PDB file of C-alpha atoms in Angstrom:
ATOM      1  CA  UNK A 620       0.353   0.061   0.076  1.00 45.00           C
ATOM      2  CA  UNK A 621       1.332   3.382  -0.891  1.00 48.00           C
ATOM      3  CA  UNK A 622       0.333   6.279   1.227  1.00 55.00           C
ATOM      4  CA  UNK A 623       0.277  10.156   0.737  1.00 54.00           C
ATOM      5  CA  UNK A 624       2.820  11.750   2.803  1.00 60.00           C
ATOM      6  CA  UNK A 625       1.495  14.226   5.193  1.00 60.00           C
ATOM      7  CA  UNK A 626       3.198  16.931   6.909  1.00 59.00           C
ATOM      8  CA  UNK A 627       2.733  19.167  10.156  1.00 55.00           C
ATOM      9  CA  UNK A 628       3.763  22.675  10.614  1.00 51.00           C
ATOM     10  CA  UNK A 629       3.595  24.244  14.043  1.00 54.00           C
ATOM     11  CA  UNK A 630       2.399  27.630  14.283  1.00 50.00           C
ATOM     12  CA  UNK A 631       5.461  29.009  15.894  1.00 48.00           C
ATOM     13  CA  UNK A 632       9.056  27.986  16.778  1.00 52.00           C
ATOM     14  CA  UNK A 633       8.651  25.858  19.699  1.00 56.00           C
ATOM     15  CA  UNK A 634      11.015  23.934  22.280  1.00 87.00           C
ATOM     16  CA  UNK A 635       8.718  20.789  21.793  1.00 95.00           C
ATOM     17  CA  UNK A 636       9.176  17.607  19.881  1.00 96.00           C
ATOM     18  CA  UNK A 637       6.446  16.911  17.261  1.00 96.00           C
ATOM     19  CA  UNK A 638       5.648  14.845  14.101  1.00 97.00           C
ATOM     20  CA  UNK A 639       6.684  16.456  10.927  1.00 96.00           C
ATOM     21  CA  UNK A 640       5.450  13.919   8.276  1.00 95.00           C
ATOM     22  CA  UNK A 641       3.965  10.398   8.016  1.00 95.00           C
ATOM     23  CA  UNK A 642       3.387   7.839   5.411  1.00 93.00           C
ATOM     24  CA  UNK A 643       1.894   4.414   4.997  1.00 92.00           C
ATOM     25  CA  UNK A 644       4.608   1.424   4.451  1.00 94.00           C
ATOM     26  CA  UNK A 645       1.719  -1.344   4.435  1.00 91.00           C
ATOM     27  CA  UNK A 646      -1.391  -2.378   5.630  1.00 88.00           C
ATOM     28  CA  UNK A 647       0.181  -2.952   9.326  1.00 93.00           C
ATOM     29  CA  UNK A 648       3.431  -0.554   9.169  1.00 96.00           C
ATOM     30  CA  UNK A 649       3.603   3.132   8.872  1.00 97.00           C
ATOM     31  CA  UNK A 650       6.450   5.414   8.771  1.00 97.00           C
ATOM     32  CA  UNK A 651       6.571   8.770  11.240  1.00 98.00           C
ATOM     33  CA  UNK A 652       9.107  11.707  10.869  1.00 98.00           C
ATOM     34  CA  UNK A 653      10.238  14.068  14.088  1.00 97.00           C
ATOM     35  CA  UNK A 654      11.603  17.324  14.038  1.00 96.00           C
ATOM     36  CA  UNK A 655      14.273  16.427  16.441  1.00 96.00           C
ATOM     37  CA  UNK A 656      16.528  13.224  16.825  1.00 97.00           C
ATOM     38  CA  UNK A 657      14.755  11.458  19.668  1.00 98.00           C
ATOM     39  CA  UNK A 658      15.587   9.115  22.189  1.00 97.00           C
ATOM     40  CA  UNK A 659      14.655   5.671  22.929  1.00 97.00           C
ATOM     41  CA  UNK A 660      11.700   6.336  25.088  1.00 97.00           C
ATOM     42  CA  UNK A 661       9.512   6.725  21.800  1.00 98.00           C
ATOM     43  CA  UNK A 662      10.290   3.246  20.922  1.00 98.00           C
ATOM     44  CA  UNK A 663       7.739   2.149  23.939  1.00 98.00           C
ATOM     45  CA  UNK A 664       4.916   0.872  22.263  1.00 98.00           C
ATOM     46  CA  UNK A 665       2.752   1.568  25.554  1.00 97.00           C
ATOM     47  CA  UNK A 666       3.315   5.171  24.820  1.00 98.00           C
ATOM     48  CA  UNK A 667       1.023   4.919  21.675  1.00 98.00           C
ATOM     49  CA  UNK A 668      -2.788   4.783  21.180  1.00 96.00           C
ATOM     50  CA  UNK A 669      -4.518   4.009  18.106  1.00 95.00           C
ATOM     51  CA  UNK A 670      -7.979   5.814  17.059  1.00 94.00           C
ATOM     52  CA  UNK A 671     -10.471   4.714  16.310  1.00 89.00           C
ATOM     53  CA  UNK A 672      -9.516   1.284  17.383  1.00 89.00           C
ATOM     54  CA  UNK A 673      -6.457  -1.180  17.417  1.00 92.00           C
ATOM     55  CA  UNK A 674      -2.896  -1.270  19.052  1.00 95.00           C
ATOM     56  CA  UNK A 675       0.627  -0.299  18.497  1.00 97.00           C
ATOM     57  CA  UNK A 676       2.637  -3.644  18.910  1.00 97.00           C
ATOM     58  CA  UNK A 677       6.202  -2.645  18.051  1.00 97.00           C
ATOM     59  CA  UNK A 678       8.131   0.691  17.165  1.00 98.00           C
ATOM     60  CA  UNK A 679      11.736   0.563  15.747  1.00 98.00           C
ATOM     61  CA  UNK A 680      13.929   3.238  14.491  1.00 98.00           C
ATOM     62  CA  UNK A 681      13.583   3.915  10.504  1.00 96.00           C
ATOM     63  CA  UNK A 682      16.884   5.831   9.790  1.00 93.00           C
ATOM     64  CA  UNK A 683      20.203   6.176  11.631  1.00 93.00           C
ATOM     65  CA  UNK A 684      19.458   9.904  12.783  1.00 94.00           C
ATOM     66  CA  UNK A 685      16.703   8.815  14.692  1.00 97.00           C
ATOM     67  CA  UNK A 686      14.361  11.046  13.479  1.00 97.00           C
ATOM     68  CA  UNK A 687      12.074   8.577  12.173  1.00 98.00           C
ATOM     69  CA  UNK A 688      10.413   5.519  13.506  1.00 98.00           C
ATOM     70  CA  UNK A 689       8.597   2.596  12.175  1.00 98.00           C
ATOM     71  CA  UNK A 690       5.285   1.755  13.768  1.00 98.00           C
ATOM     72  CA  UNK A 691       3.731  -1.654  13.503  1.00 97.00           C
ATOM     73  CA  UNK A 692      -0.075  -1.987  14.656  1.00 96.00           C
ATOM     74  CA  UNK A 693      -2.671  -4.944  15.380  1.00 93.00           C
ATOM     75  CA  UNK A 694      -6.437  -5.122  15.291  1.00 89.00           C
ATOM     76  CA  UNK A 695      -6.368  -2.185  12.621  1.00 88.00           C
ATOM     77  CA  UNK A 696      -5.122  -1.207   9.314  1.00 87.00           C
ATOM     78  CA  UNK A 697      -3.519   1.491   7.071  1.00 90.00           C
ATOM     79  CA  UNK A 698      -4.814   2.428   3.828  1.00 87.00           C
ATOM     80  CA  UNK A 699      -8.190   3.010   1.656  1.00 86.00           C
ATOM     81  CA  UNK A 700     -10.773   1.561   4.283  1.00 84.00           C
ATOM     82  CA  UNK A 701     -13.089   4.300   4.360  1.00 81.00           C
ATOM     83  CA  UNK A 702     -12.219   5.898   7.691  1.00 84.00           C
ATOM     84  CA  UNK A 703      -9.042   7.377   9.061  1.00 87.00           C
ATOM     85  CA  UNK A 704      -6.769   5.837  11.590  1.00 91.00           C
ATOM     86  CA  UNK A 705      -4.589   7.858  13.974  1.00 95.00           C
ATOM     87  CA  UNK A 706      -1.574   7.163  15.671  1.00 97.00           C
ATOM     88  CA  UNK A 707      -1.201   9.150  18.932  1.00 97.00           C
ATOM     89  CA  UNK A 708       2.073   9.577  20.745  1.00 98.00           C
ATOM     90  CA  UNK A 709       1.439  10.413  24.526  1.00 97.00           C
ATOM     91  CA  UNK A 710       4.848  10.826  25.926  1.00 96.00           C
ATOM     92  CA  UNK A 711       8.565  10.676  25.154  1.00 96.00           C
ATOM     93  CA  UNK A 712      11.217  13.060  24.518  1.00 96.00           C
ATOM     94  CA  UNK A 713      13.911  14.300  21.925  1.00 97.00           C
ATOM     95  CA  UNK A 714      17.876  13.747  22.873  1.00 96.00           C
ATOM     96  CA  UNK A 715      18.167  17.356  23.335  1.00 95.00           C
ATOM     97  CA  UNK A 716      15.483  17.057  26.181  1.00 94.00           C
ATOM     98  CA  UNK A 717      12.631  18.851  24.208  1.00 96.00           C
ATOM     99  CA  UNK A 718       9.232  16.655  25.543  1.00 96.00           C
ATOM    100  CA  UNK A 719       6.694  15.349  22.977  1.00 96.00           C
ATOM    101  CA  UNK A 720       4.179  17.969  22.124  1.00 93.00           C
ATOM    102  CA  UNK A 721       0.737  17.109  23.372  1.00 91.00           C
ATOM    103  CA  UNK A 722      -2.873  17.640  21.649  1.00 83.00           C
ATOM    104  CA  UNK A 723      -1.062  19.029  18.822  1.00 85.00           C
ATOM    105  CA  UNK A 724       2.005  17.692  16.785  1.00 93.00           C
ATOM    106  CA  UNK A 725       1.713  14.156  18.329  1.00 96.00           C
ATOM    107  CA  UNK A 726      -1.095  12.652  16.228  1.00 96.00           C
ATOM    108  CA  UNK A 727      -0.316  11.369  13.035  1.00 95.00           C
ATOM    109  CA  UNK A 728      -3.613  10.426  10.836  1.00 92.00           C
ATOM    110  CA  UNK A 729      -3.586   8.304   8.027  1.00 91.00           C
ATOM    111  CA  UNK A 730      -6.338   7.980   4.935  1.00 85.00           C
ATOM    112  CA  UNK A 731      -5.892   6.805   1.398  1.00 86.00           C
ATOM    113  CA  UNK A 732      -7.200   5.961  -1.836  1.00 89.00           C
ATOM    114  CA  UNK A 733      -6.525   3.663  -4.709  1.00 90.00           C
ATOM    115  CA  UNK A 734      -5.554   4.684  -8.092  1.00 91.00           C
ATOM    116  CA  UNK A 735      -7.921   1.814  -9.813  1.00 92.00           C
ATOM    117  CA  UNK A 736     -10.612  -0.570  -8.535  1.00 94.00           C
ATOM    118  CA  UNK A 737      -8.721  -3.882  -8.958  1.00 92.00           C
ATOM    119  CA  UNK A 738      -8.380  -4.318  -5.318  1.00 90.00           C
ATOM    120  CA  UNK A 739     -11.841  -3.519  -4.061  1.00 93.00           C
ATOM    121  CA  UNK A 740     -13.514  -5.807  -1.347  1.00 92.00           C
ATOM    122  CA  UNK A 741     -15.870  -6.137   1.170  1.00 92.00           C
ATOM    123  CA  UNK A 742     -15.585  -6.058   4.852  1.00 88.00           C
ATOM    124  CA  UNK A 743     -17.039  -8.128   7.080  1.00 88.00           C
ATOM    125  CA  UNK A 744     -18.116 -10.618   4.306  1.00 90.00           C
ATOM    126  CA  UNK A 745     -20.281 -12.652   5.460  1.00 90.00           C
ATOM    127  CA  UNK A 746     -21.885 -10.057   7.629  1.00 90.00           C
ATOM    128  CA  UNK A 747     -23.464 -11.676  10.670  1.00 86.00           C
ATOM    129  CA  UNK A 748     -26.448  -9.380  12.141  1.00 72.00           C
ATOM    130  CA  UNK A 749     -26.174  -8.005  15.569  1.00 60.00           C
ATOM    131  CA  UNK A 750     -22.319  -7.938  15.452  1.00 59.00           C
ATOM    132  CA  UNK A 751     -20.722  -4.549  17.095  1.00 57.00           C
ATOM    133  CA  UNK A 752     -20.108  -3.332  13.441  1.00 64.00           C
ATOM    134  CA  UNK A 753     -23.563  -2.467  12.146  1.00 75.00           C
ATOM    135  CA  UNK A 754     -22.995  -2.503   8.460  1.00 86.00           C
ATOM    136  CA  UNK A 755     -20.486  -3.283   5.832  1.00 91.00           C
ATOM    137  CA  UNK A 756     -17.696  -1.540   4.009  1.00 91.00           C
ATOM    138  CA  UNK A 757     -16.179  -1.242   0.477  1.00 94.00           C
ATOM    139  CA  UNK A 758     -12.856  -0.782   0.594  1.00 92.00           C
ATOM    140  CA  UNK A 759      -9.815  -0.010  -1.785  1.00 92.00           C
ATOM    141  CA  UNK A 760     -11.848   2.458  -3.674  1.00 94.00           C
ATOM    142  CA  UNK A 761     -10.728   5.256  -6.167  1.00 92.00           C
ATOM    143  CA  UNK A 762     -10.723   8.854  -4.841  1.00 91.00           C
ATOM    144  CA  UNK A 763     -14.438   9.061  -6.391  1.00 93.00           C
ATOM    145  CA  UNK A 764     -16.558   6.024  -7.126  1.00 95.00           C
ATOM    146  CA  UNK A 765     -20.032   5.139  -7.159  1.00 96.00           C
ATOM    147  CA  UNK A 766     -21.420   1.729  -5.744  1.00 97.00           C
ATOM    148  CA  UNK A 767     -24.593   0.087  -7.045  1.00 98.00           C
ATOM    149  CA  UNK A 768     -26.185  -2.841  -4.830  1.00 98.00           C
ATOM    150  CA  UNK A 769     -28.286  -5.190  -6.128  1.00 98.00           C
ATOM    151  CA  UNK A 770     -30.464  -8.202  -4.620  1.00 95.00           C
ATOM    152  CA  UNK A 771     -29.779 -11.701  -5.791  1.00 94.00           C
ATOM    153  CA  UNK A 772     -32.715 -10.987  -8.345  1.00 94.00           C
ATOM    154  CA  UNK A 773     -31.180  -7.928  -9.893  1.00 94.00           C
ATOM    155  CA  UNK A 774     -33.202  -5.476  -8.451  1.00 95.00           C
ATOM    156  CA  UNK A 775     -31.634  -2.393  -7.325  1.00 97.00           C
ATOM    157  CA  UNK A 776     -31.155  -1.868  -3.409  1.00 97.00           C
ATOM    158  CA  UNK A 777     -29.523   1.315  -3.206  1.00 97.00           C
ATOM    159  CA  UNK A 778     -26.464   3.255  -4.775  1.00 97.00           C
ATOM    160  CA  UNK A 779     -23.628   5.035  -2.516  1.00 96.00           C
ATOM    161  CA  UNK A 780     -21.124   7.676  -3.734  1.00 94.00           C
ATOM    162  CA  UNK A 781     -17.656   7.898  -2.585  1.00 91.00           C
ATOM    163  CA  UNK A 782     -16.413  11.821  -2.573  1.00 88.00           C
ATOM    164  CA  UNK A 783     -14.166  12.274   0.264  1.00 86.00           C
ATOM    165  CA  UNK A 784     -11.016  10.621  -0.891  1.00 84.00           C
ATOM    166  CA  UNK A 785     -10.485   7.789   2.018  1.00 85.00           C
ATOM    167  CA  UNK A 786     -10.787   5.099  -0.214  1.00 88.00           C
ATOM    168  CA  UNK A 787     -13.682   3.364   1.247  1.00 89.00           C
ATOM    169  CA  UNK A 788     -17.894   3.652   1.824  1.00 91.00           C
ATOM    170  CA  UNK A 789     -19.771   2.189   4.708  1.00 92.00           C
ATOM    171  CA  UNK A 790     -23.527   0.978   3.941  1.00 94.00           C
ATOM    172  CA  UNK A 791     -25.821   1.015   6.920  1.00 93.00           C
ATOM    173  CA  UNK A 792     -27.930  -2.016   5.372  1.00 94.00           C
ATOM    174  CA  UNK A 793     -30.721   0.400   4.657  1.00 94.00           C
ATOM    175  CA  UNK A 794     -32.321   0.411   1.150  1.00 96.00           C
ATOM    176  CA  UNK A 795     -33.450   3.417  -1.035  1.00 96.00           C
ATOM    177  CA  UNK A 796     -36.400   3.575   0.998  1.00 95.00           C
ATOM    178  CA  UNK A 797     -35.187   3.527   4.601  1.00 94.00           C
ATOM    179  CA  UNK A 798     -35.895   0.043   5.152  1.00 94.00           C
ATOM    180  CA  UNK A 799     -33.183  -2.487   6.343  1.00 93.00           C
ATOM    181  CA  UNK A 800     -32.349  -5.459   4.069  1.00 94.00           C
ATOM    182  CA  UNK A 801     -33.183  -8.916   4.673  1.00 93.00           C
ATOM    183  CA  UNK A 802     -30.261 -11.315   5.117  1.00 93.00           C
ATOM    184  CA  UNK A 803     -29.288 -12.892   1.861  1.00 94.00           C
ATOM    185  CA  UNK A 804     -27.068 -12.622  -0.907  1.00 96.00           C
ATOM    186  CA  UNK A 805     -26.228  -9.336  -2.511  1.00 97.00           C
ATOM    187  CA  UNK A 806     -24.131  -8.278  -5.809  1.00 98.00           C
ATOM    188  CA  UNK A 807     -22.497  -5.356  -6.324  1.00 97.00           C
ATOM    189  CA  UNK A 808     -21.122  -2.821  -8.861  1.00 97.00           C
ATOM    190  CA  UNK A 809     -18.489  -0.382  -8.472  1.00 97.00           C
ATOM    191  CA  UNK A 810     -17.758   2.222 -10.934  1.00 96.00           C
ATOM    192  CA  UNK A 811     -15.221   4.974 -11.220  1.00 92.00           C
ATOM    193  CA  UNK A 812     -15.457   8.446 -13.602  1.00 91.00           C
ATOM    194  CA  UNK A 813     -12.787   6.912 -15.949  1.00 89.00           C
ATOM    195  CA  UNK A 814     -15.250   3.902 -16.623  1.00 89.00           C
ATOM    196  CA  UNK A 815     -13.565   1.136 -15.177  1.00 92.00           C
ATOM    197  CA  UNK A 816     -15.971  -0.987 -12.980  1.00 94.00           C
ATOM    198  CA  UNK A 817     -15.739  -4.328 -10.836  1.00 95.00           C
ATOM    199  CA  UNK A 818     -18.609  -6.743  -9.874  1.00 96.00           C
ATOM    200  CA  UNK A 819     -18.646  -8.790  -6.621  1.00 96.00           C
ATOM    201  CA  UNK A 820     -21.094 -10.348  -4.194  1.00 96.00           C
ATOM    202  CA  UNK A 821     -21.322 -10.323  -0.313  1.00 95.00           C
ATOM    203  CA  UNK A 822     -23.769 -11.969   2.095  1.00 95.00           C
ATOM    204  CA  UNK A 823     -25.672 -11.019   5.319  1.00 92.00           C
ATOM    205  CA  UNK A 824     -26.321 -13.725   7.453  1.00 91.00           C
ATOM    206  CA  UNK A 825     -28.813 -14.455  10.685  1.00 79.00           C
TER     207      UNK A 825
END
């Protein structure tokens, strides 16, 4: 997965340490850069929190100057999933003694979108009713895309549009008339502005 690098610029010169930019390395790893060489305190996974969910399992240096780290996560993923994933560092300091910034400069938020629809998928699939996640997501979408959902007889259930560039869409299992769909097999057609389209299916179980 190739992520778009992000940059952070503070409002004024400050003695605080902070993230300057960040980028996706893979579905489970990201690279984060600091404004100062950091000390080993920032290698403690316990200082990191993920939002909305997940856990940082490992942190290691990504360059010899100790101004970049590689973060590995579990129960979460970086990429075109339809929602941002934030890595929050709550503590640590630089080699010059500057403490890590709080509230600003200590949060790296990742989102992405794909160049084509070749990797589109639906999750969870199958979807089990009455689970914690009340709906399904379409992932690995392009910056803008349209998703048409049909029942197994070919009748259109609803049309969804991806416009915010985060690479995914969430469907709350409601049809175009505001009624919750019944369990069954559903078909989908994903289309992007250049004319590419992908067909697939998913199921909803009791």
